[in-house]
Structures are given as C-alpha cells and as structure tokens.
Tab-separated table of C-alpha atoms in Angstrom:
chain	number	residue	atom	x	y	z
A	1	MET	CA	-60.519	66.656	-67.593
A	2	SER	CA	-62.688	69.626	-70.278
A	3	SER	CA	-65.370	68.258	-72.295
A	4	ASN	CA	-63.690	70.381	-74.737
A	5	THR	CA	-62.533	66.597	-75.791
A	6	LEU	CA	-65.195	65.527	-76.729
A	7	ASP	CA	-64.412	66.868	-80.553
A	8	ARG	CA	-66.131	65.772	-83.789
A	9	SER	CA	-63.145	63.792	-84.514
A	10	LEU	CA	-64.619	61.147	-81.366
A	11	VAL	CA	-68.356	61.904	-82.858
A	12	LEU	CA	-66.469	59.496	-86.326
A	13	ASP	CA	-64.859	57.751	-84.799
A	14	ALA	CA	-67.730	56.706	-82.483
A	15	VAL	CA	-70.016	55.840	-85.595
A	16	ARG	CA	-67.366	54.251	-87.088
A	17	VAL	CA	-66.945	51.721	-84.005
A	18	THR	CA	-71.154	50.668	-84.316
A	19	GLU	CA	-70.967	50.760	-87.743
A	20	ALA	CA	-68.708	47.709	-87.714
A	21	ALA	CA	-70.349	46.315	-84.978
A	22	ALA	CA	-73.777	46.287	-86.741
A	23	ILE	CA	-72.803	44.370	-89.765
A	24	ALA	CA	-70.534	41.876	-88.155
A	25	SER	CA	-73.826	41.117	-85.621
A	26	TRP	CA	-75.881	40.609	-89.173
A	27	THR	CA	-73.951	38.169	-90.516
A	28	MET	CA	-75.312	35.701	-87.439
A	29	LEU	CA	-78.864	38.157	-87.825
A	30	GLY	CA	-81.526	35.371	-87.816
A	31	ARG	CA	-79.043	32.369	-86.601
A	32	GLY	CA	-80.918	31.753	-83.914
A	33	ASP	CA	-77.540	31.795	-81.577
A	34	GLU	CA	-77.472	34.688	-79.262
A	35	MET	CA	-74.280	34.265	-78.764
A	36	ALA	CA	-73.346	34.498	-81.669
A	37	ALA	CA	-74.254	37.171	-82.469
A	38	ASP	CA	-73.157	39.471	-79.508
A	39	GLN	CA	-69.573	38.236	-79.671
A	40	ALA	CA	-69.491	38.856	-83.344
A	41	ALA	CA	-70.615	42.022	-82.352
A	42	VAL	CA	-68.081	42.232	-79.524
A	43	ASP	CA	-65.358	40.961	-81.667
A	44	ALA	CA	-65.405	43.943	-84.180
A	45	MET	CA	-66.556	46.923	-81.889
A	46	ARG	CA	-63.583	46.082	-79.463
A	47	ASN	CA	-61.049	45.760	-82.791
A	48	ALA	CA	-62.227	49.407	-83.532
A	49	LEU	CA	-61.770	51.308	-80.504
A	50	ASN	CA	-58.011	49.975	-80.315
A	51	GLU	CA	-57.259	51.458	-84.001
A	52	LEU	CA	-58.295	54.420	-82.261
A	53	ASN	CA	-56.664	57.389	-80.483
A	54	ILE	CA	-58.181	57.476	-77.175
A	55	ASP	CA	-57.207	56.650	-73.824
A	56	GLY	CA	-61.129	54.322	-72.962
A	57	GLU	CA	-61.639	52.864	-70.105
A	58	ILE	CA	-65.208	50.401	-70.030
A	59	VAL	CA	-66.867	51.195	-67.489
A	60	ILE	CA	-70.673	49.740	-68.788
A	61	GLY	CA	-70.064	46.781	-70.320
A	62	GLU	CA	-70.046	43.239	-70.914
A	63	GLY	CA	-69.593	42.098	-67.448
A	64	GLU	CA	-66.723	41.776	-65.072
A	65	ARG	CA	-63.104	40.954	-66.138
A	66	ASP	CA	-64.228	36.593	-64.645
A	67	GLU	CA	-67.161	37.584	-67.189
A	68	ALA	CA	-66.006	38.951	-70.010
A	69	PRO	CA	-62.850	37.839	-71.581
A	70	MET	CA	-64.019	41.461	-74.060
A	71	LEU	CA	-64.724	44.766	-73.612
A	72	TYR	CA	-65.624	44.073	-70.180
A	73	ILE	CA	-65.679	47.066	-66.397
A	74	GLY	CA	-61.923	47.961	-66.524
A	75	GLU	CA	-60.848	47.093	-69.575
A	76	LYS	CA	-58.097	49.507	-71.638
A	77	VAL	CA	-59.310	50.341	-75.491
A	78	GLY	CA	-57.387	52.567	-77.991
A	79	THR	CA	-54.416	53.772	-78.081
A	80	GLY	CA	-53.444	55.190	-75.538
A	81	LYS	CA	-52.485	58.127	-76.295
A	82	GLY	CA	-55.312	60.630	-76.875
A	83	PRO	CA	-57.912	61.963	-75.153
A	84	ARG	CA	-58.998	60.461	-71.635
A	85	ILE	CA	-62.368	59.031	-72.140
A	86	ASP	CA	-65.025	56.480	-69.903
A	87	ILE	CA	-67.233	54.675	-72.566
A	88	ALA	CA	-69.922	52.650	-72.699
A	89	LEU	CA	-71.433	50.331	-74.228
A	90	ASP	CA	-73.714	47.767	-75.931
A	91	PRO	CA	-72.781	45.421	-78.847
A	92	LEU	CA	-75.772	44.235	-79.545
A	93	GLU	CA	-78.508	45.671	-77.771
A	94	GLY	CA	-81.501	42.778	-78.296
A	95	THR	CA	-79.691	39.522	-78.461
A	96	THR	CA	-82.790	37.899	-78.794
A	97	LEU	CA	-84.024	40.339	-81.451
A	98	ALA	CA	-80.991	39.698	-84.148
A	99	ALA	CA	-80.975	36.376	-83.151
A	100	LYS	CA	-84.201	35.540	-84.526
A	101	ALA	CA	-84.541	38.967	-87.256
A	102	GLN	CA	-86.586	40.561	-85.759
A	103	PRO	CA	-86.991	44.498	-85.574
A	104	ASN	CA	-84.636	47.234	-83.071
A	105	ALA	CA	-81.736	45.535	-82.437
A	106	LEU	CA	-79.261	47.601	-82.065
A	107	THR	CA	-74.991	48.631	-81.324
A	108	VAL	CA	-75.286	51.274	-79.573
A	109	MET	CA	-72.383	53.389	-77.224
A	110	ALA	CA	-71.574	56.655	-75.603
A	111	TRP	CA	-67.914	58.279	-74.342
A	112	ALA	CA	-68.055	61.283	-71.877
A	113	PRO	CA	-64.204	62.783	-70.224
A	114	LYS	CA	-63.598	60.120	-67.913
A	115	GLY	CA	-64.507	59.956	-64.072
A	116	THR	CA	-67.937	61.937	-65.611
A	117	LEU	CA	-70.160	58.523	-65.976
A	118	LEU	CA	-72.297	56.472	-64.224
A	119	ASN	CA	-69.536	53.144	-63.325
A	120	ALA	CA	-73.312	50.947	-62.509
A	121	PRO	CA	-73.425	47.040	-62.007
A	122	ASP	CA	-74.628	44.417	-64.203
A	123	THR	CA	-77.861	44.475	-62.209
A	124	TYR	CA	-81.361	45.982	-63.062
A	125	MET	CA	-82.806	49.814	-62.197
A	126	ASP	CA	-86.153	51.120	-62.214
A	127	LYS	CA	-86.876	53.747	-64.810
A	128	ILE	CA	-88.929	56.232	-65.689
A	129	ALA	CA	-88.135	58.972	-68.904
A	130	CYS	CA	-89.936	61.884	-70.809
A	131	GLY	CA	-88.662	64.364	-73.698
A	132	PRO	CA	-87.682	67.643	-73.595
A	133	GLY	CA	-89.663	70.573	-73.407
A	134	LEU	CA	-91.844	69.779	-70.073
A	135	PRO	CA	-91.023	71.655	-66.315
A	136	PRO	CA	-89.003	70.082	-64.266
A	137	GLY	CA	-89.759	67.112	-61.786
A	138	VAL	CA	-93.182	66.664	-64.431
A	139	ILE	CA	-91.838	62.793	-64.035
A	140	ASP	CA	-91.172	61.047	-60.714
A	141	LEU	CA	-90.248	57.463	-59.093
A	142	ASP	CA	-91.512	58.035	-56.051
A	143	ARG	CA	-94.762	58.692	-57.588
A	144	THR	CA	-97.323	55.831	-59.252
A	145	PRO	CA	-98.570	55.289	-62.817
A	146	ALA	CA	-101.454	56.686	-62.722
A	147	GLU	CA	-99.823	59.456	-60.752
A	148	ASN	CA	-96.878	60.036	-63.422
A	149	VAL	CA	-99.598	59.865	-66.489
A	150	LYS	CA	-101.469	62.766	-65.068
A	151	ALA	CA	-99.290	65.221	-64.570
A	152	LEU	CA	-97.318	64.774	-67.141
A	153	ALA	CA	-101.283	64.717	-68.971
A	154	GLU	CA	-101.418	68.254	-67.199
A	155	ALA	CA	-98.242	69.275	-68.323
A	156	LYS	CA	-98.985	69.158	-72.762
A	157	GLY	CA	-102.278	70.021	-71.474
A	158	VAL	CA	-103.790	67.061	-72.682
A	159	PRO	CA	-106.292	64.514	-70.975
A	160	ALA	CA	-104.688	61.244	-70.014
A	161	THR	CA	-106.545	58.740	-72.533
A	162	GLU	CA	-104.056	60.809	-74.883
A	163	ILE	CA	-100.701	59.332	-73.295
A	164	THR	CA	-98.797	57.354	-74.996
A	165	VAL	CA	-95.832	55.255	-72.687
A	166	CYS	CA	-93.985	52.546	-73.064
A	167	VAL	CA	-92.573	49.418	-71.169
A	168	LEU	CA	-91.102	45.778	-71.715
A	169	ASP	CA	-93.209	43.303	-71.829
A	170	ARG	CA	-92.377	41.891	-68.667
A	171	PRO	CA	-94.512	40.206	-65.979
A	172	ARG	CA	-93.445	42.051	-63.228
A	173	HIS	CA	-94.296	45.268	-65.248
A	174	ALA	CA	-98.247	43.584	-64.892
A	175	GLU	CA	-99.106	46.033	-61.863
A	176	ILE	CA	-97.439	49.129	-63.785
A	177	ILE	CA	-99.456	48.258	-67.156
A	178	ALA	CA	-102.459	48.054	-65.397
A	179	GLY	CA	-102.055	51.386	-63.117
A	180	LEU	CA	-101.707	52.869	-66.327
A	181	ARG	CA	-104.729	51.780	-68.492
A	182	SER	CA	-107.149	52.616	-65.381
A	183	VAL	CA	-106.459	56.382	-66.213
A	184	GLY	CA	-106.869	55.472	-69.990
A	185	ALA	CA	-102.811	55.802	-71.202
A	186	ARG	CA	-101.708	53.624	-74.443
A	187	VAL	CA	-99.961	51.274	-73.348
A	188	HIS	CA	-97.167	50.093	-76.680
A	189	LEU	CA	-95.342	47.409	-75.297
A	190	ILE	CA	-91.620	46.298	-76.630
A	191	THR	CA	-89.762	43.148	-76.163
A	192	ASP	CA	-86.439	43.798	-75.988
A	193	GLY	CA	-84.532	46.787	-76.828
A	194	ASP	CA	-85.759	49.788	-74.403
A	195	VAL	CA	-82.137	52.142	-75.405
A	196	ALA	CA	-84.637	53.145	-78.219
A	197	GLY	CA	-87.743	52.935	-76.269
A	198	VAL	CA	-86.299	55.774	-73.711
A	199	ILE	CA	-84.581	57.661	-77.043
A	200	ASN	CA	-88.622	57.268	-78.366
A	201	THR	CA	-89.945	59.681	-75.103
A	202	THR	CA	-88.136	62.790	-76.923
A	203	ASP	CA	-89.116	62.322	-80.815
A	204	PRO	CA	-92.667	63.044	-81.214
A	205	SER	CA	-93.282	61.411	-83.767
A	206	THR	CA	-92.552	57.890	-82.339
A	207	GLY	CA	-96.036	58.863	-79.857
A	208	ILE	CA	-94.389	58.010	-77.289
A	209	ASP	CA	-94.189	59.714	-74.418
A	210	LEU	CA	-93.395	58.669	-70.811
A	211	TYR	CA	-90.916	55.180	-70.769
A	212	LEU	CA	-91.613	53.576	-67.451
A	213	GLY	CA	-90.483	50.229	-65.211
A	214	SER	CA	-87.404	48.155	-64.837
A	215	GLY	CA	-84.198	46.706	-67.042
A	216	GLY	CA	-80.738	46.556	-67.442
A	217	ALA	CA	-78.896	48.940	-65.289
A	218	PRO	CA	-76.338	49.484	-68.275
A	219	GLU	CA	-78.646	49.765	-70.643
A	220	GLY	CA	-80.064	53.569	-68.532
A	221	VAL	CA	-76.901	54.992	-69.231
A	222	LEU	CA	-76.287	54.583	-72.384
A	223	ALA	CA	-80.855	55.808	-72.515
A	224	CYS	CA	-79.179	58.740	-70.298
A	225	ALA	CA	-76.322	59.652	-72.516
A	226	ALA	CA	-78.815	60.270	-75.635
A	227	LEU	CA	-81.382	62.275	-73.649
A	228	LYS	CA	-77.769	64.596	-72.429
A	229	CYS	CA	-77.217	65.166	-76.034
A	230	VAL	CA	-81.279	66.325	-77.049
A	231	GLY	CA	-82.830	67.148	-74.421
A	232	GLY	CA	-85.235	65.088	-71.939
A	233	GLN	CA	-85.928	64.167	-68.091
A	234	PHE	CA	-84.451	61.140	-66.966
A	235	GLN	CA	-84.793	59.590	-63.347
A	236	GLY	CA	-83.475	55.734	-61.835
A	237	ARG	CA	-82.631	53.474	-58.713
A	238	LEU	CA	-80.711	50.150	-59.090
A	239	LEU	CA	-82.668	46.760	-57.640
A	240	PHE	CA	-80.406	44.244	-56.771
A	241	ARG	CA	-81.999	40.980	-56.107
A	242	SER	CA	-79.443	39.425	-54.071
A	243	ALA	CA	-76.687	40.032	-52.066
A	244	ASP	CA	-73.563	39.192	-53.826
A	245	GLU	CA	-75.400	41.940	-56.572
A	246	ARG	CA	-75.274	44.802	-52.958
A	247	ALA	CA	-71.324	43.725	-53.230
A	248	ARG	CA	-70.841	44.253	-56.424
A	249	ALA	CA	-71.651	47.820	-56.204
A	250	ALA	CA	-70.266	48.746	-52.722
A	251	ARG	CA	-67.286	47.244	-55.449
A	252	TRP	CA	-67.551	49.768	-57.536
A	253	GLY	CA	-68.103	52.621	-55.656
A	254	VAL	CA	-71.842	53.076	-54.887
A	255	THR	CA	-72.075	54.230	-51.928
A	256	ASP	CA	-76.218	55.536	-51.437
A	257	LEU	CA	-77.527	51.743	-52.735
A	258	ASP	CA	-80.981	52.975	-52.562
A	259	LYS	CA	-79.928	55.926	-54.053
A	260	LYS	CA	-82.372	57.611	-56.671
A	261	TYR	CA	-80.449	59.954	-59.416
A	262	ASP	CA	-80.904	61.724	-62.265
A	263	LEU	CA	-80.199	62.144	-65.720
A	264	HIS	CA	-77.405	64.957	-64.514
A	265	GLU	CA	-75.745	62.356	-61.923
A	266	ILE	CA	-75.461	59.794	-64.190
A	267	VAL	CA	-74.079	61.281	-67.129
A	268	ARG	CA	-71.481	64.659	-65.383
A	269	ASP	CA	-71.363	66.257	-68.333
A	270	GLU	CA	-71.259	66.489	-71.860
A	271	ALA	CA	-71.538	63.163	-74.224
A	272	ILE	CA	-71.074	61.478	-77.291
A	273	PHE	CA	-74.216	59.112	-77.800
A	274	ALA	CA	-74.141	56.075	-80.715
A	275	ALA	CA	-76.396	53.925	-81.812
A	276	THR	CA	-76.228	51.280	-85.618
A	277	GLY	CA	-79.389	49.334	-87.060
A	278	VAL	CA	-78.592	45.781	-86.553
A	279	THR	CA	-82.846	45.385	-88.214
A	280	ARG	CA	-84.462	47.595	-88.805
A	281	GLY	CA	-86.589	49.736	-85.992
A	282	GLY	CA	-88.259	52.495	-84.965
A	283	LEU	CA	-85.222	54.633	-84.605
A	284	VAL	CA	-82.415	53.398	-87.191
A	285	ASP	CA	-82.822	51.238	-90.239
A	286	GLY	CA	-81.106	48.003	-90.235
A	287	VAL	CA	-77.224	46.518	-92.286
A	288	VAL	CA	-78.549	45.226	-96.037
A	289	PHE	CA	-76.688	44.146	-98.425
A	290	ARG	CA	-77.158	44.458	-102.185
A	291	ASP	CA	-75.806	45.711	-104.703
A	292	GLY	CA	-72.347	45.227	-103.226
A	293	CYS	CA	-72.821	46.705	-101.585
A	294	VAL	CA	-73.327	46.608	-97.339
A	295	HIS	CA	-75.986	49.386	-96.324
A	296	THR	CA	-75.633	51.472	-92.875
A	297	HIS	CA	-77.769	53.642	-90.733
A	298	THR	CA	-76.491	55.640	-87.178
A	299	LEU	CA	-77.282	57.974	-85.568
A	300	VAL	CA	-74.475	60.158	-83.695
A	301	MET	CA	-75.210	63.054	-81.339
A	302	ASN	CA	-72.659	65.589	-79.241
A	303	SER	CA	-74.574	67.419	-75.846
A	304	SER	CA	-71.285	69.706	-76.220
A	305	THR	CA	-72.867	71.679	-79.991
A	306	GLY	CA	-76.678	69.494	-78.985
A	307	THR	CA	-75.638	68.091	-83.033
A	308	VAL	CA	-77.755	64.885	-84.422
A	309	ARG	CA	-77.091	62.884	-87.018
A	310	GLU	CA	-78.358	60.369	-89.388
A	311	VAL	CA	-75.592	59.080	-90.695
A	312	ARG	CA	-76.442	56.459	-93.639
A	313	MET	CA	-72.776	54.888	-95.063
A	314	LYS	CA	-72.199	52.415	-98.093
A	315	ARG	CA	-69.247	50.866	-97.943
A	316	LYS	CA	-68.608	48.443	-101.468
A	317	VAL	CA	-68.321	45.076	-100.408
C-alpha cells in the first residue's frame, strides 16, 4: 500500500482518537486505580477507532488476544471500508502517573500503511535516541554510555558536561547512570513515560540531548513513529526475560532475536503520530474541565508532509 493513504483526514482522525481516550482516562485521574484509568482509556479509544472509515489492525496494543479483551494484537478496528493500516497504540502511557495525578500521563497512537510497523512483542527493549541534524551513526547501542556522550558532544561541538541524558529511574539503570556521570553528563531521571522521553530529544527547549536505557518494546515503536515524523536517530534491541518471551517473539515473526534495529527498520514507511495529554507535561498540557467545557492539547505529526501541529480543542460538556 502506498503511503499516499496517510492523508489529512487520517491526521484529524488520529487527534479525535487520542482526545477521546485522554478525556475518558481523566475521569479516573488521581483515584489511585491504575486499572480503572487504563480501562477507561481503552474503551474510549476502541469506540473512537471503530467509528472511522479505516481497515485497521492493531500491531502494538494491550497484549495478545488471551491477555486483553480489547485492542489486542491482531484485532481489526474501523469500518473496514477505508485504507489498510497498521496501528500502534498505548491508550494510557503512564498509568501510575494518571492514578496519582502526576505529570506526563499521555494517550498515544501511531499508524502507518499495512505491514510497515515492527510487530514488536510485549517485552523490553534497549533503546538509544537523539534528535535531528546530527551525523548518521553518532549514537550506537554497542558503545558504552560514556562513549555515546563523548561522540554526541563532539558532534554538537560542546563539552560532555553540557550533554543531558534522559533515563528511566530504575535500579537496572544504575550502571548506565554511573557511566554517564563518569564523563560529567547531566542525568535527567523520569519515573515513567519513555515515549515522551524519546520525543523530548528532538525539541531543544526541553534540554534533553540523548535518551538511553531499557523500557517497553511497544513504547519503542511508538517513539520511532514520532521520530520518523520529525527526524532523529534511534536504535533498539529486544530484551527477553524468559524462554516464553523468546518463543512469543518468534510467533510474531521476529527471526533474529538479537537484532539491533534502527529507526527505519522499525517504521518502514510514512507514519502519523498523535499524543494527547492527560496530565500536564513537557510534551503537552493535560485535560482541563473549566466553565462547562473540556479542554485538550494534542501533538500530531505527519511524516509524509513533515508537519507537526499542536491542536487545542474546547468542547462543551
């Protein structure tokens, strides 16, 4: 299928879907119930998708069919009458953040022509990412954290002490953090939300130069869709915690379980990416109910046109 199917109507459709999920999950904001917040987002996102004139298939979703009753991998969504597309989604990126009413909870979705998104299993992925305008190969998963900082600093013409690296605050990253600090890099720790962490490397106003560490493989695919739209570099390698996870990956067509993927192997054609804020964060503002209206803030990108739009919606309720 041609990437010409990713037209303007699909951009607006993506916004409607993530807006619906964000508003629904906001109703459970701060109530301490992660599952309820996620379920509200899932229900709203699925309903919104099924109203669209698309022939969509979930390739990154809530899990396999026996694990998730809705938005499972392989589920067909839409009316079936429109373009054939792969869909990657996270109805609530940062369920803990939403349950605690903390910043940076998002609803996220990406789509691309059928058969062009990596069908990543629900496991971990080693990730490294940086923004656009840098020499190809400036970062590499097979280098040490210190080596990557030095290479990035040299490419940017700054000392290593001026490089800021975003890392998920997890015990497994202690060695990475030590390596970064050994060359004087600043480490920006986040509790959740590594999709936004990767995207922030593309925006100079965030001060984030590099993203490094392991997180969910599905989130890696979503982040790559955003980078496909705005530029940047990404490498990822799947991490398996058990023989069952390796077998699952093989079932989904992953033949080289130790492969180091780059951005264009994860997203192999044009893509549309949308993220709506549930709570305020560095990427987008959160949902607000004020004066009888609901307000949302969405970031939507289209790689085929190179456009990035901020959409602010106000609707009476």
